Short mmCIF file of C-alpha atoms in Angstrom, two decimals:
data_model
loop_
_atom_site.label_atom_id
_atom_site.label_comp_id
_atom_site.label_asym_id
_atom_site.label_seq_id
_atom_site.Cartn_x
_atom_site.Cartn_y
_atom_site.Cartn_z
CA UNK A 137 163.48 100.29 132.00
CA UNK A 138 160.74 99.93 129.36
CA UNK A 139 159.33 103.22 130.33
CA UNK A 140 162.71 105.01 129.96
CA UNK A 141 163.66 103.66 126.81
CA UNK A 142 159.81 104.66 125.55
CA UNK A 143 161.16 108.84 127.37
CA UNK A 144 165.05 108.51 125.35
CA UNK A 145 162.97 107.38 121.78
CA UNK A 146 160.60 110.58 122.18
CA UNK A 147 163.33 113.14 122.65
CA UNK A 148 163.43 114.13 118.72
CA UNK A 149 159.83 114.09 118.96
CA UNK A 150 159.96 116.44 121.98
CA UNK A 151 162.59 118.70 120.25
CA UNK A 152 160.22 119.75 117.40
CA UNK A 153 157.22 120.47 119.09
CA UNK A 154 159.51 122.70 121.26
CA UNK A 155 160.80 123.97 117.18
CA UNK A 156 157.55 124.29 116.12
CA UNK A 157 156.42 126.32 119.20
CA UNK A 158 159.74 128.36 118.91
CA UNK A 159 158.33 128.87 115.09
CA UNK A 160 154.40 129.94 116.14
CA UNK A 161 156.14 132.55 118.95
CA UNK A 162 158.21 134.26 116.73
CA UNK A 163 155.21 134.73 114.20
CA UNK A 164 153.23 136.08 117.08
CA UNK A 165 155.79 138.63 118.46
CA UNK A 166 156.49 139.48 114.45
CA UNK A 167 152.96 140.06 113.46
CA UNK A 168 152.22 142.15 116.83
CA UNK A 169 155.46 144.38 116.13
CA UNK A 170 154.36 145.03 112.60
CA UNK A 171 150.60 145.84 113.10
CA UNK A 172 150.73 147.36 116.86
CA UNK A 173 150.48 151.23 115.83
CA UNK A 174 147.53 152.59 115.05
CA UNK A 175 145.64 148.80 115.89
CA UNK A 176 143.65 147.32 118.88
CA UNK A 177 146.56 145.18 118.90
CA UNK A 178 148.57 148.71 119.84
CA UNK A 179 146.68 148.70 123.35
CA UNK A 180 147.31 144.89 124.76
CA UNK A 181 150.45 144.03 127.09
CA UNK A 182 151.58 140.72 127.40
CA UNK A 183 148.70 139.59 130.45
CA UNK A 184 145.87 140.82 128.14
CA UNK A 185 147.18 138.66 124.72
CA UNK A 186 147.66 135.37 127.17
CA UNK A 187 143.85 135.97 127.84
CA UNK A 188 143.25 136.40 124.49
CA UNK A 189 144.93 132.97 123.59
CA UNK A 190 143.39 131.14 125.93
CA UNK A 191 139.63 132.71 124.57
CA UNK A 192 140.84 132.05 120.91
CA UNK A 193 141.81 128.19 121.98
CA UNK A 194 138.70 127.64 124.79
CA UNK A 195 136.07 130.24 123.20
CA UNK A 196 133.44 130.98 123.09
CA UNK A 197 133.83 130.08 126.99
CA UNK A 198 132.63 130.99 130.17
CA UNK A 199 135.04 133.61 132.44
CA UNK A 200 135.28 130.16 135.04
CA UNK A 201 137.10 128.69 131.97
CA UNK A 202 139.41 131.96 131.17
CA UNK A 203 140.18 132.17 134.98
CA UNK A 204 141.03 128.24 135.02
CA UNK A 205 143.44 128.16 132.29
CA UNK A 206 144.75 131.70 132.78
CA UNK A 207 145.48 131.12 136.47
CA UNK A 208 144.48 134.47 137.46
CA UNK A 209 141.52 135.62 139.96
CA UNK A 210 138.48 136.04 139.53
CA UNK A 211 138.91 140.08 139.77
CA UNK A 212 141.97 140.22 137.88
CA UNK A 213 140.09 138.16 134.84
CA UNK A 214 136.97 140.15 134.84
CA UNK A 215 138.78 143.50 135.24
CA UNK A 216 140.28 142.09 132.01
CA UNK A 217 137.86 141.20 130.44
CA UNK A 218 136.39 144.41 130.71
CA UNK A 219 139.09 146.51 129.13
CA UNK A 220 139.11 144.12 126.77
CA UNK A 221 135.62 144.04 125.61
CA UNK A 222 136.04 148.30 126.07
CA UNK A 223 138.82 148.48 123.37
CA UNK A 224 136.83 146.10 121.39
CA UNK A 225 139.09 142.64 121.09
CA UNK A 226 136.42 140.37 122.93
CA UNK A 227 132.56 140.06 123.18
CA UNK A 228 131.11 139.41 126.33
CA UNK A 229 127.43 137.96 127.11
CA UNK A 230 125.16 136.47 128.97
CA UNK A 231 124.66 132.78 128.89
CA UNK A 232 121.09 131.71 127.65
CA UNK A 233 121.03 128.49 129.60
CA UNK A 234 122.68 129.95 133.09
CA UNK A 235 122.16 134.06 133.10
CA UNK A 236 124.60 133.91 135.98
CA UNK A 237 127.27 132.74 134.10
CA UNK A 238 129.05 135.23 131.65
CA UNK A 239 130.66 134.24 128.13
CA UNK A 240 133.44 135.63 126.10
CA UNK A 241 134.91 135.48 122.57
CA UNK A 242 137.31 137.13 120.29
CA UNK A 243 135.65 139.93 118.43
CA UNK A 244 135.40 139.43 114.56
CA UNK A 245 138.35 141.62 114.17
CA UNK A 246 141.05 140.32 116.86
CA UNK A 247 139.23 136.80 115.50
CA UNK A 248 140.88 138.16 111.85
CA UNK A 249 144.40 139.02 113.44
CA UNK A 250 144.50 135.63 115.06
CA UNK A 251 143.94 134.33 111.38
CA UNK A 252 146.53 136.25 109.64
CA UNK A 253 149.14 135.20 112.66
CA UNK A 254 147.76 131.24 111.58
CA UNK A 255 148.86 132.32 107.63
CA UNK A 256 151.86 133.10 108.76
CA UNK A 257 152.80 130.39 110.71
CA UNK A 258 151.93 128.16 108.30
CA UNK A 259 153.92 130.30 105.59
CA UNK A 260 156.86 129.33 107.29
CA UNK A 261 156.42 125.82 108.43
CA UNK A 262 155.94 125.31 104.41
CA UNK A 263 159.33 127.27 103.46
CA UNK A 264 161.09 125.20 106.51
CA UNK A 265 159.49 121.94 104.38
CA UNK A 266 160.14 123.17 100.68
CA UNK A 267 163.56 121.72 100.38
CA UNK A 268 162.12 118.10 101.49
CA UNK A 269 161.47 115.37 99.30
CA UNK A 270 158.38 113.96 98.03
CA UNK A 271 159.36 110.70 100.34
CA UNK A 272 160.45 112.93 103.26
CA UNK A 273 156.65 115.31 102.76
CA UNK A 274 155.29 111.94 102.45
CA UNK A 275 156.89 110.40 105.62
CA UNK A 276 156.01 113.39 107.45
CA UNK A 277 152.46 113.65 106.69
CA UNK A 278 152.21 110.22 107.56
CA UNK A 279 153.45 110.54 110.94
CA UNK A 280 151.68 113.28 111.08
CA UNK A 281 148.10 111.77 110.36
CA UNK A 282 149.24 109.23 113.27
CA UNK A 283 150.05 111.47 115.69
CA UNK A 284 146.99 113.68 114.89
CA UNK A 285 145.29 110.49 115.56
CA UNK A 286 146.41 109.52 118.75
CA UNK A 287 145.67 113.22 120.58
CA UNK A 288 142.36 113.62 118.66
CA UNK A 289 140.81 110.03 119.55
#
């Protein structure tokens, strides 16, 4: 009973991650619809920008690691890698400690799209805050600052 109590309490909590993940999306599928002609962006369909996310958020990593969180082959992720690395969104090398093992990460310049979809995101999470209060900013930071706490260790 404890333990569904604890599940009905974490419901708001639940609701805006699902907001702010509703929030990062749309900044995603804005920024890619304003920058996609003439770009890198321009050449990448929905599989190639998951594998993309999962190198900007696990990279640099090895392909093991792309394939893992990716769920795709082992063919289909290296076939994908390779176009990407061709078009020029992801660097691909050798590992120094196991030659065997391959490593990718975002280019400097998908690296700088990735950055300007952050400012973005964080653009609007501010105008979503700006009508708060300095005791509301302040009770949300706080929380904040806990929660950041608890997932980080």
């Amino acid at each position: 009973m404890k333990g569904e109590t604890l599940m009905l309490d974490l419901n708001d909590f639940f609701r805006i991650h699902d907001n702010i993940e509703r929030v990062r999306r749309q900044c995603i599928t804005d920024y890619w619809e304003e920058i996609k002609t003439g770009d890198i962006v321009a050449k990448l369909n929905a599989t190639q920008r998951k594998y993309l996310f999962t190198i900007k958020q696990h990279g640099p990593c090895s392909l093991q690691t792309v394939m893992h969180y990716t769920g795709f082959s082992c063919s289909a992720t290296s076939t994908a890698i390779d176009k990407l690395v061709r078009i020029g969104a992801v660097n691909r090398v050798r590992n120094e400690d196991n030659r065997r093992e391959i490593i990718v990460s975002l280019s400097s310049e998908m690296d700088d799209h990735f950055k300007r979809i952050e400012a973005l995101f964080r653009k609007r999470i501010s105008a979503a805050l700006s009508d708060c209060s300095s005791d509301e900013l302040e009770m949300i930071l706080r929380g904040a600052k806990i929660l950041l706490e608890k997932f980080t260790g």
